[in-house]
mmCIF file of C-alpha atoms in Angstrom:
data_model
loop_
_atom_site.group_PDB
_atom_site.id
_atom_site.type_symbol
_atom_site.label_atom_id
_atom_site.label_comp_id
_atom_site.label_asym_id
_atom_site.label_seq_id
_atom_site.Cartn_x
_atom_site.Cartn_y
_atom_site.Cartn_z
ATOM 1 C CA MET R 1 -10.471 -3.834 22.942
ATOM 2 C CA GLN R 2 -7.166 -2.955 21.201
ATOM 3 C CA GLY R 3 -7.442 -3.813 17.984
ATOM 4 C CA ARG R 4 -7.012 -5.272 14.880
ATOM 5 C CA GLU R 5 -8.158 -8.802 14.096
ATOM 6 C CA ALA R 6 -11.457 -10.299 15.076
ATOM 7 C CA LEU R 7 -12.137 -13.436 17.370
ATOM 8 C CA PRO R 8 -11.441 -15.342 14.470
ATOM 9 C CA ASP R 9 -12.741 -19.099 13.069
ATOM 10 C CA GLU R 10 -9.103 -19.545 11.780
ATOM 11 C CA ALA R 11 -8.631 -20.931 15.325
ATOM 12 C CA ASP R 12 -10.980 -23.813 14.689
ATOM 13 C CA ASP R 13 -8.075 -25.494 12.985
ATOM 14 C CA GLY R 14 -5.540 -24.782 15.530
ATOM 15 C CA ARG R 15 -3.242 -23.401 13.254
ATOM 16 C CA PRO R 16 -3.407 -19.335 13.883
ATOM 17 C CA GLU R 17 -1.932 -17.144 11.399
ATOM 18 C CA GLY R 18 1.497 -16.257 12.518
ATOM 19 C CA ARG R 19 3.102 -12.793 13.463
ATOM 20 C CA SER R 20 4.861 -12.618 10.121
ATOM 21 C CA ARG R 21 1.465 -13.078 7.924
ATOM 22 C CA HIS R 22 -0.033 -9.816 9.864
ATOM 23 C CA VAL R 23 -2.029 -8.067 7.263
ATOM 24 C CA PRO R 24 -3.994 -5.167 8.354
ATOM 25 C CA VAL R 25 -7.875 -5.201 7.558
ATOM 26 C CA MET R 26 -9.355 -3.351 4.859
ATOM 27 C CA LEU R 27 -5.984 -1.242 4.638
ATOM 28 C CA GLU R 28 -6.482 0.645 1.201
ATOM 29 C CA ARG R 29 -10.346 1.776 1.968
ATOM 30 C CA CYS R 30 -9.205 3.344 5.455
ATOM 31 C CA LEU R 31 -6.306 5.320 4.239
ATOM 32 C CA ASP R 32 -8.919 6.385 1.317
ATOM 33 C CA MET R 33 -11.313 7.349 3.528
ATOM 34 C CA LEU R 34 -8.855 9.182 5.589
ATOM 35 C CA ALA R 35 -7.044 10.958 3.155
ATOM 36 C CA PRO R 36 -8.877 14.266 2.129
ATOM 37 C CA ALA R 37 -8.469 15.135 5.707
ATOM 38 C CA LEU R 38 -4.734 14.385 5.894
ATOM 39 C CA ALA R 39 -3.499 16.163 2.784
ATOM 40 C CA GLU R 40 -2.115 19.666 4.631
ATOM 41 C CA PRO R 41 1.111 19.308 6.443
ATOM 42 C CA GLY R 42 1.217 19.185 9.868
ATOM 43 C CA ALA R 43 -2.303 17.311 10.094
ATOM 44 C CA VAL R 44 -2.573 14.961 13.262
ATOM 45 C CA VAL R 45 -3.794 11.344 12.728
ATOM 46 C CA VAL R 46 -4.815 9.131 15.705
ATOM 47 C CA ASP R 47 -4.507 5.462 15.591
ATOM 48 C CA CYS R 48 -6.301 4.272 18.814
ATOM 49 C CA THR R 49 -5.434 0.759 18.502
ATOM 50 C CA LEU R 50 -2.080 0.533 17.613
ATOM 51 C CA GLY R 51 -1.577 -3.213 17.711
ATOM 52 C CA LEU R 52 1.456 -4.473 15.796
ATOM 53 C CA GLY R 53 1.443 -1.317 13.736
ATOM 54 C CA GLY R 54 0.456 -2.064 10.332
ATOM 55 C CA HIS R 55 -2.391 0.990 9.828
ATOM 56 C CA SER R 56 0.132 3.227 11.823
ATOM 57 C CA GLU R 57 2.930 2.554 9.520
ATOM 58 C CA ALA R 58 1.029 2.694 6.328
ATOM 59 C CA LEU R 59 -0.489 6.054 7.638
ATOM 60 C CA LEU R 60 2.925 7.511 8.167
ATOM 61 C CA THR R 61 4.119 6.113 4.875
ATOM 62 C CA ARG R 62 1.451 7.478 2.496
ATOM 63 C CA PHE R 63 0.727 10.777 3.920
ATOM 64 C CA PRO R 64 4.410 12.073 4.732
ATOM 65 C CA GLY R 65 3.269 15.326 6.296
ATOM 66 C CA VAL R 66 1.059 13.864 9.081
ATOM 67 C CA ARG R 67 1.933 13.391 12.660
ATOM 68 C CA LEU R 68 0.680 10.318 14.367
ATOM 69 C CA VAL R 69 -0.328 9.695 17.916
ATOM 70 C CA ALA R 70 -1.087 6.110 18.432
ATOM 71 C CA LEU R 71 -2.485 4.207 21.871
ATOM 72 C CA ASP R 72 -2.586 0.903 23.113
ATOM 73 C CA ARG R 73 -3.219 -0.783 26.602
ATOM 74 C CA ASP R 74 -0.944 -3.490 25.636
ATOM 75 C CA LYS R 75 2.760 -2.904 26.653
ATOM 76 C CA GLU R 76 4.318 -5.560 24.390
ATOM 77 C CA ALA R 77 2.270 -4.384 21.643
ATOM 78 C CA LEU R 78 3.707 -0.642 22.178
ATOM 79 C CA ARG R 79 7.122 -2.245 22.267
ATOM 80 C CA LEU R 80 7.117 -4.081 19.203
ATOM 81 C CA SER R 81 5.437 -1.175 17.019
ATOM 82 C CA GLY R 82 8.015 1.054 18.750
ATOM 83 C CA GLU R 83 10.699 -0.751 16.672
ATOM 84 C CA ARG R 84 8.549 -0.997 13.611
ATOM 85 C CA LEU R 85 8.091 2.873 13.580
ATOM 86 C CA ALA R 86 11.261 3.656 14.919
ATOM 87 C CA PRO R 87 12.208 5.289 11.328
ATOM 88 C CA TYR R 88 9.698 7.744 11.502
ATOM 89 C CA GLY R 89 11.550 9.204 14.592
ATOM 90 C CA ASP R 90 9.384 12.228 16.431
ATOM 91 C CA ARG R 91 6.674 11.838 13.872
ATOM 92 C CA ALA R 92 5.420 9.084 15.876
ATOM 93 C CA ALA R 93 4.154 9.462 19.446
ATOM 94 C CA LEU R 94 3.621 6.018 21.090
ATOM 95 C CA VAL R 95 1.333 6.192 24.240
ATOM 96 C CA HIS R 96 0.152 3.431 26.968
ATOM 97 C CA ALA R 97 -3.077 4.267 27.257
ATOM 98 C CA VAL R 98 -6.875 2.538 26.955
ATOM 99 C CA TYR R 99 -8.549 4.446 23.816
ATOM 100 C CA ASP R 100 -11.447 6.078 25.982
ATOM 101 C CA GLU R 101 -8.265 7.987 27.409
ATOM 102 C CA LEU R 102 -7.943 9.918 23.871
ATOM 103 C CA PRO R 103 -8.834 13.576 25.401
ATOM 104 C CA ASP R 104 -6.506 13.105 28.313
ATOM 105 C CA VAL R 105 -3.771 11.763 25.871
ATOM 106 C CA LEU R 106 -4.181 15.051 23.606
ATOM 107 C CA ASP R 107 -4.211 17.299 26.565
ATOM 108 C CA ARG R 108 -0.832 16.118 27.342
ATOM 109 C CA LEU R 109 0.212 16.649 23.778
ATOM 110 C CA ASP R 110 -0.804 20.107 23.536
ATOM 111 C CA ILE R 111 -3.077 18.869 20.733
ATOM 112 C CA PRO R 112 -6.660 20.821 20.848
ATOM 113 C CA ARG R 113 -8.145 18.694 17.455
ATOM 114 C CA VAL R 114 -7.069 16.239 14.790
ATOM 115 C CA GLN R 115 -7.520 15.713 11.221
ATOM 116 C CA GLY R 116 -7.977 11.982 11.255
ATOM 117 C CA VAL R 117 -8.924 9.072 13.888
ATOM 118 C CA LEU R 118 -8.881 5.256 13.169
ATOM 119 C CA PHE R 119 -9.929 2.315 15.265
ATOM 120 C CA ASP R 120 -9.462 -1.116 14.335
ATOM 121 C CA LEU R 121 -11.299 -2.901 17.351
ATOM 122 C CA GLY R 122 -11.048 -6.564 18.406
ATOM 123 C CA VAL R 123 -8.292 -8.378 19.191
ATOM 124 C CA SER R 124 -4.733 -8.075 17.662
ATOM 125 C CA SER R 125 -2.827 -10.634 15.742
ATOM 126 C CA MET R 126 -0.239 -10.922 18.535
ATOM 127 C CA GLN R 127 -2.881 -11.701 21.068
ATOM 128 C CA LEU R 128 -4.183 -14.381 19.084
ATOM 129 C CA ASP R 129 -1.036 -15.808 18.363
ATOM 130 C CA GLU R 130 0.891 -15.770 21.599
ATOM 131 C CA ALA R 131 -0.743 -18.919 23.344
ATOM 132 C CA ASP R 132 0.013 -17.671 26.941
ATOM 133 C CA ARG R 133 -2.423 -14.862 26.481
ATOM 134 C CA GLY R 134 -5.137 -17.174 26.569
ATOM 135 C CA PHE R 135 -7.601 -15.490 23.404
ATOM 136 C CA ALA R 136 -7.716 -18.390 20.852
ATOM 137 C CA TYR R 137 -9.561 -21.183 21.793
ATOM 138 C CA ALA R 138 -7.760 -23.486 19.843
ATOM 139 C CA GLN R 139 -4.673 -23.548 22.062
ATOM 140 C CA ASP R 140 -4.505 -24.664 25.826
ATOM 141 C CA ALA R 141 -3.264 -21.599 27.568
ATOM 142 C CA PRO R 142 -3.931 -19.651 30.588
ATOM 143 C CA LEU R 143 -7.114 -18.044 31.143
ATOM 144 C CA ASP R 144 -5.974 -14.251 31.339
ATOM 145 C CA MET R 145 -7.421 -12.443 28.199
ATOM 146 C CA ARG R 146 -6.497 -9.045 29.771
ATOM 147 C CA MET R 147 -5.336 -6.675 26.786
ATOM 148 C CA ASP R 148 -3.171 -4.904 29.726
ATOM 149 C CA GLN R 149 -1.653 -7.788 31.855
ATOM 150 C CA THR R 150 -0.726 -5.405 34.326
ATOM 151 C CA THR R 151 -4.018 -4.476 35.779
ATOM 152 C CA GLY R 152 -7.531 -6.103 36.154
ATOM 153 C CA VAL R 153 -9.289 -9.340 36.641
ATOM 154 C CA SER R 154 -8.236 -12.289 34.463
ATOM 155 C CA ALA R 155 -11.119 -14.328 32.447
ATOM 156 C CA ALA R 156 -10.108 -17.144 35.086
ATOM 157 C CA GLU R 157 -11.360 -14.722 37.801
ATOM 158 C CA VAL R 158 -14.652 -14.041 36.201
ATOM 159 C CA LEU R 159 -15.154 -18.167 35.429
ATOM 160 C CA ASN R 160 -14.336 -18.716 39.005
ATOM 161 C CA THR R 161 -16.139 -16.030 41.060
ATOM 162 C CA TYR R 162 -18.798 -14.669 39.208
ATOM 163 C CA PRO R 163 -22.401 -15.417 40.456
ATOM 164 C CA PRO R 164 -24.272 -17.617 37.768
ATOM 165 C CA GLY R 165 -26.834 -15.106 37.061
ATOM 166 C CA GLU R 166 -23.930 -12.499 36.479
ATOM 167 C CA LEU R 167 -22.255 -15.069 33.578
ATOM 168 C CA VAL R 168 -25.638 -15.807 31.933
ATOM 169 C CA ARG R 169 -25.979 -12.147 31.383
ATOM 170 C CA ILE R 170 -22.523 -11.842 29.800
ATOM 171 C CA LEU R 171 -22.754 -14.617 27.855
ATOM 172 C CA ARG R 172 -25.786 -13.379 26.479
ATOM 173 C CA ALA R 173 -25.279 -9.959 26.334
ATOM 174 C CA TYR R 174 -21.533 -9.720 24.810
ATOM 175 C CA GLY R 175 -21.670 -13.196 23.612
ATOM 176 C CA GLU R 176 -25.294 -13.358 21.803
ATOM 177 C CA GLU R 177 -24.609 -17.146 23.407
ATOM 178 C CA LYS R 178 -28.527 -18.814 23.207
ATOM 179 C CA GLN R 179 -27.193 -21.369 25.419
ATOM 180 C CA ALA R 180 -26.003 -19.472 27.874
ATOM 181 C CA LYS R 181 -27.723 -20.828 30.771
ATOM 182 C CA ARG R 182 -26.667 -24.387 29.916
ATOM 183 C CA ILE R 183 -23.228 -23.410 29.747
ATOM 184 C CA VAL R 184 -23.449 -21.394 32.971
ATOM 185 C CA SER R 185 -24.745 -24.318 34.495
ATOM 186 C CA ALA R 186 -21.964 -26.447 33.515
ATOM 187 C CA ILE R 187 -19.564 -24.098 34.732
ATOM 188 C CA VAL R 188 -20.637 -23.696 38.032
ATOM 189 C CA ARG R 189 -20.721 -27.388 38.392
ATOM 190 C CA GLU R 190 -17.418 -27.966 37.351
ATOM 191 C CA ARG R 191 -15.608 -24.857 39.097
ATOM 192 C CA GLU R 192 -16.892 -26.422 42.603
ATOM 193 C CA LYS R 193 -14.932 -29.445 41.771
ATOM 194 C CA GLU R 194 -11.785 -27.411 40.777
ATOM 195 C CA PRO R 195 -10.916 -23.783 39.639
ATOM 196 C CA PHE R 196 -10.716 -22.710 35.964
ATOM 197 C CA THR R 197 -7.251 -22.364 34.931
ATOM 198 C CA ASN R 198 -6.895 -23.287 31.281
ATOM 199 C CA SER R 199 -8.884 -22.728 28.169
ATOM 200 C CA ALA R 200 -8.731 -26.417 26.660
ATOM 201 C CA ARG R 201 -11.026 -27.264 29.930
ATOM 202 C CA LEU R 202 -13.353 -24.984 29.093
ATOM 203 C CA VAL R 203 -13.495 -25.475 25.635
ATOM 204 C CA GLU R 204 -14.201 -29.101 26.326
ATOM 205 C CA LEU R 205 -16.815 -28.087 28.896
ATOM 206 C CA ILE R 206 -18.719 -26.047 26.056
ATOM 207 C CA ARG R 207 -18.465 -29.008 23.706
ATOM 208 C CA ASP R 208 -20.317 -31.006 26.198
ATOM 209 C CA ALA R 209 -22.717 -28.926 27.542
ATOM 210 C CA LEU R 210 -24.019 -27.789 23.837
ATOM 211 C CA PRO R 211 -26.970 -29.892 22.521
ATOM 212 C CA GLN R 212 -25.760 -31.304 18.632
ATOM 213 C CA ALA R 213 -28.006 -28.770 16.796
ATOM 214 C CA ALA R 214 -25.931 -26.016 18.607
ATOM 215 C CA LYS R 215 -22.493 -27.415 17.692
ATOM 216 C CA ARG R 216 -23.187 -27.713 14.065
ATOM 217 C CA THR R 217 -23.720 -24.041 13.070
ATOM 218 C CA GLY R 218 -21.472 -20.929 13.483
ATOM 219 C CA GLY R 219 -17.607 -22.473 13.578
ATOM 220 C CA ASN R 220 -16.368 -23.398 16.925
ATOM 221 C CA PRO R 221 -18.954 -23.750 19.859
ATOM 222 C CA ALA R 222 -16.606 -21.724 22.062
ATOM 223 C CA LYS R 223 -16.003 -19.099 20.012
ATOM 224 C CA ARG R 224 -19.136 -16.854 21.604
ATOM 225 C CA THR R 225 -18.353 -17.520 25.333
ATOM 226 C CA PHE R 226 -14.333 -16.654 24.626
ATOM 227 C CA GLN R 227 -15.910 -13.336 23.056
ATOM 228 C CA ALA R 228 -18.273 -12.703 25.800
ATOM 229 C CA LEU R 229 -15.391 -13.147 28.716
ATOM 230 C CA ARG R 230 -12.767 -11.281 26.643
ATOM 231 C CA ILE R 231 -15.169 -8.157 26.492
ATOM 232 C CA GLU R 232 -15.799 -8.224 30.046
ATOM 233 C CA VAL R 233 -12.559 -8.771 31.278
ATOM 234 C CA ASN R 234 -11.177 -5.783 29.139
ATOM 235 C CA GLY R 235 -14.546 -3.608 29.563
ATOM 236 C CA GLU R 236 -14.630 -3.327 26.034
ATOM 237 C CA LEU R 237 -18.186 -2.148 25.286
ATOM 238 C CA SER R 238 -18.299 0.338 28.015
ATOM 239 C CA VAL R 239 -14.746 1.776 26.976
ATOM 240 C CA LEU R 240 -16.216 1.970 23.485
ATOM 241 C CA GLU R 241 -19.171 3.750 24.277
ATOM 242 C CA ARG R 242 -17.050 6.768 25.942
ATOM 243 C CA ALA R 243 -14.229 6.447 23.107
ATOM 244 C CA ILE R 244 -16.425 7.174 19.915
ATOM 245 C CA PRO R 245 -17.890 10.235 21.106
ATOM 246 C CA ALA R 246 -15.012 11.396 22.156
ATOM 247 C CA ALA R 247 -12.950 10.503 19.249
ATOM 248 C CA VAL R 248 -15.544 12.634 17.126
ATOM 249 C CA LYS R 249 -15.316 15.370 19.469
ATOM 250 C CA ALA R 250 -11.487 15.724 18.972
ATOM 251 C CA LEU R 251 -12.132 15.864 15.300
ATOM 252 C CA ALA R 252 -11.613 19.291 13.725
ATOM 253 C CA VAL R 253 -13.892 20.285 10.928
ATOM 254 C CA GLY R 254 -13.093 18.589 7.792
ATOM 255 C CA GLY R 255 -11.656 15.700 10.076
ATOM 256 C CA ARG R 256 -12.455 12.278 9.403
ATOM 257 C CA ILE R 257 -13.385 9.064 11.507
ATOM 258 C CA ALA R 258 -12.767 5.513 10.296
ATOM 259 C CA VAL R 259 -13.882 2.572 12.506
ATOM 260 C CA LEU R 260 -13.541 -1.250 11.754
ATOM 261 C CA SER R 261 -15.620 -3.480 13.820
ATOM 262 C CA TYR R 262 -16.094 -7.329 14.224
ATOM 263 C CA HIS R 263 -18.879 -8.189 16.009
ATOM 264 C CA SER R 264 -22.641 -6.583 15.922
ATOM 265 C CA LEU R 265 -22.130 -5.168 19.534
ATOM 266 C CA GLU R 266 -19.713 -3.053 18.674
ATOM 267 C CA ASP R 267 -21.209 -1.762 15.106
ATOM 268 C CA ARG R 268 -24.269 -0.813 16.390
ATOM 269 C CA LEU R 269 -22.457 1.032 19.018
ATOM 270 C CA VAL R 270 -20.661 3.004 16.317
ATOM 271 C CA LYS R 271 -23.738 3.380 13.656
ATOM 272 C CA GLN R 272 -25.633 4.949 16.855
ATOM 273 C CA VAL R 273 -23.058 7.590 17.402
ATOM 274 C CA PHE R 274 -22.491 8.329 13.973
ATOM 275 C CA ALA R 275 -26.160 8.503 13.008
ATOM 276 C CA ALA R 276 -26.701 11.076 15.875
ATOM 277 C CA GLY R 277 -24.103 13.150 14.733
ATOM 278 C CA ALA R 278 -25.537 13.186 11.346
ATOM 279 C CA ALA R 279 -29.026 13.638 12.241
ATOM 280 C CA ASN R 280 -30.941 17.131 12.154
ATOM 281 C CA THR R 281 -31.788 17.565 16.094
ATOM 282 C CA ALA R 282 -34.270 20.673 15.446
ATOM 283 C CA PRO R 283 -37.873 20.606 16.904
ATOM 284 C CA PRO R 284 -40.339 19.743 13.782
ATOM 285 C CA GLY R 285 -42.150 22.066 12.028
ATOM 286 C CA LEU R 286 -39.360 24.849 12.140
ATOM 287 C CA PRO R 287 -39.557 26.593 8.376
ATOM 288 C CA VAL R 288 -35.873 27.152 8.398
ATOM 289 C CA VAL R 289 -33.376 24.820 10.656
ATOM 290 C CA PRO R 290 -30.694 27.210 12.723
ATOM 291 C CA GLU R 291 -27.199 26.130 12.302
ATOM 292 C CA ARG R 292 -27.410 24.905 16.154
ATOM 293 C CA TYR R 293 -29.716 21.770 15.001
ATOM 294 C CA GLN R 294 -27.840 21.072 11.801
ATOM 295 C CA PRO R 295 -25.895 17.941 11.524
ATOM 296 C CA ARG R 296 -22.275 17.852 13.071
ATOM 297 C CA LEU R 297 -21.245 14.525 10.957
ATOM 298 C CA LYS R 298 -21.548 13.667 7.317
ATOM 299 C CA LEU R 299 -21.562 9.831 6.923
ATOM 300 C CA LEU R 300 -18.997 8.455 4.384
ATOM 301 C CA THR R 301 -20.434 5.191 4.331
ATOM 302 C CA ARG R 302 -23.894 3.625 3.276
ATOM 303 C CA GLY R 303 -24.479 1.264 6.118
ATOM 304 C CA ALA R 304 -21.087 -0.573 6.898
ATOM 305 C CA GLU R 305 -18.556 -1.493 4.124
ATOM 306 C CA LEU R 306 -17.323 -5.180 4.020
ATOM 307 C CA PRO R 307 -14.049 -6.671 2.628
ATOM 308 C CA THR R 308 -13.818 -7.641 -0.511
ATOM 309 C CA GLU R 309 -13.842 -11.552 -1.149
ATOM 310 C CA GLU R 310 -10.083 -11.035 -2.472
ATOM 311 C CA GLU R 311 -9.434 -9.960 0.748
ATOM 312 C CA VAL R 312 -10.823 -12.556 3.089
ATOM 313 C CA ALA R 313 -9.248 -15.179 0.950
ATOM 314 C CA GLU R 314 -6.022 -13.484 1.744
ATOM 315 C CA ASN R 315 -6.870 -13.001 5.387
ATOM 316 C CA ARG R 316 -9.340 -15.150 6.799
ATOM 317 C CA ARG R 317 -9.380 -12.530 10.080
ATOM 318 C CA ALA R 318 -11.021 -10.043 8.420
ATOM 319 C CA ALA R 319 -14.221 -11.974 7.445
ATOM 320 C CA PRO R 320 -16.443 -10.382 10.019
ATOM 321 C CA ALA R 321 -14.751 -7.024 9.482
ATOM 322 C CA ARG R 322 -17.485 -3.904 8.957
ATOM 323 C CA LEU R 323 -16.299 -0.301 8.200
ATOM 324 C CA ARG R 324 -17.866 2.937 9.217
ATOM 325 C CA GLY R 325 -16.678 6.509 8.662
ATOM 326 C CA ALA R 326 -17.844 9.950 8.899
ATOM 327 C CA GLU R 327 -16.329 13.675 8.390
ATOM 328 C CA ARG R 328 -16.827 16.565 11.139
ATOM 329 C CA VAL R 329 -19.036 19.159 9.119
ATOM 330 C CA ARG R 330 -19.477 21.682 11.773
ATOM 331 C CA GLU R 331 -18.384 22.354 15.443
ATOM 332 C CA GLU R 332 -21.135 22.010 18.120
ATOM 333 C CA SER R 333 -22.592 25.303 18.986
ATOM 334 C CA ALA R 334 -21.687 25.173 22.823
ATOM 335 C CA GLU R 335 -17.786 24.463 21.804
#
């Protein structure tokens, strides 16, 4: 996933927010969470999901002593953000990479440890608002959904070539779609007549396939299927499974990480990594806990923090956001 906003219900009315209205989600809260780690001159902060550069620009502005490393797999996002961040000169290093490649990126830049890491997961405003990317289900577009359009299989290829059982698994696991079998049966029937190429046909098929009761809840009935396809096309959860532990390992002691997720699958994964890092791993019954068993992380949020009602009113794409943060409190004994 290359960050920023959730797969939004704003698409239900067919009027996605334009790029000029892009508002970084929970911006002030993210800055406040990272601030104690970024006070010293020369601190390095990584924006793992650059997108249109809203969070990165705010980090560079608020913390004039920091160096920024920003990653995105989308070359168009890098181009646009490069223009936006040009005034900050060599304080900002923008890298074409998927965020599980963070260790390699830091090695190439000769940065052993960082003081801050930010992930803003989900689909970017740019990707949603450019119809030809195929992310938003209110606009008819080619079924692509690749965040890096130079590599990988498209959503159309997934729909047209995956075995039915695999499609059912994807819709259930990544979209939490209860009607997965019904939808996949319709997809298989239709792809035998003509391969899928555009989003409108898929949206119409889903609407026709679902029972009336299922269409009355949860916003646009295509939302869960589109989410599942996007996650599969971009390998989002497997990338995230590698990226969060790698980011934690890259933190210096006292460094902080903030992660914005937009659906329960992402949030659950982040929660598990943070909880494991914040746990005492000593065998039961030890009278004194040796340092090697002490927690490596201190949680900065109680559960997941939610956006305020005011922010959701201003930016509907913020509605599903969940923010978790942690601070590195010690090195691993093996390091």
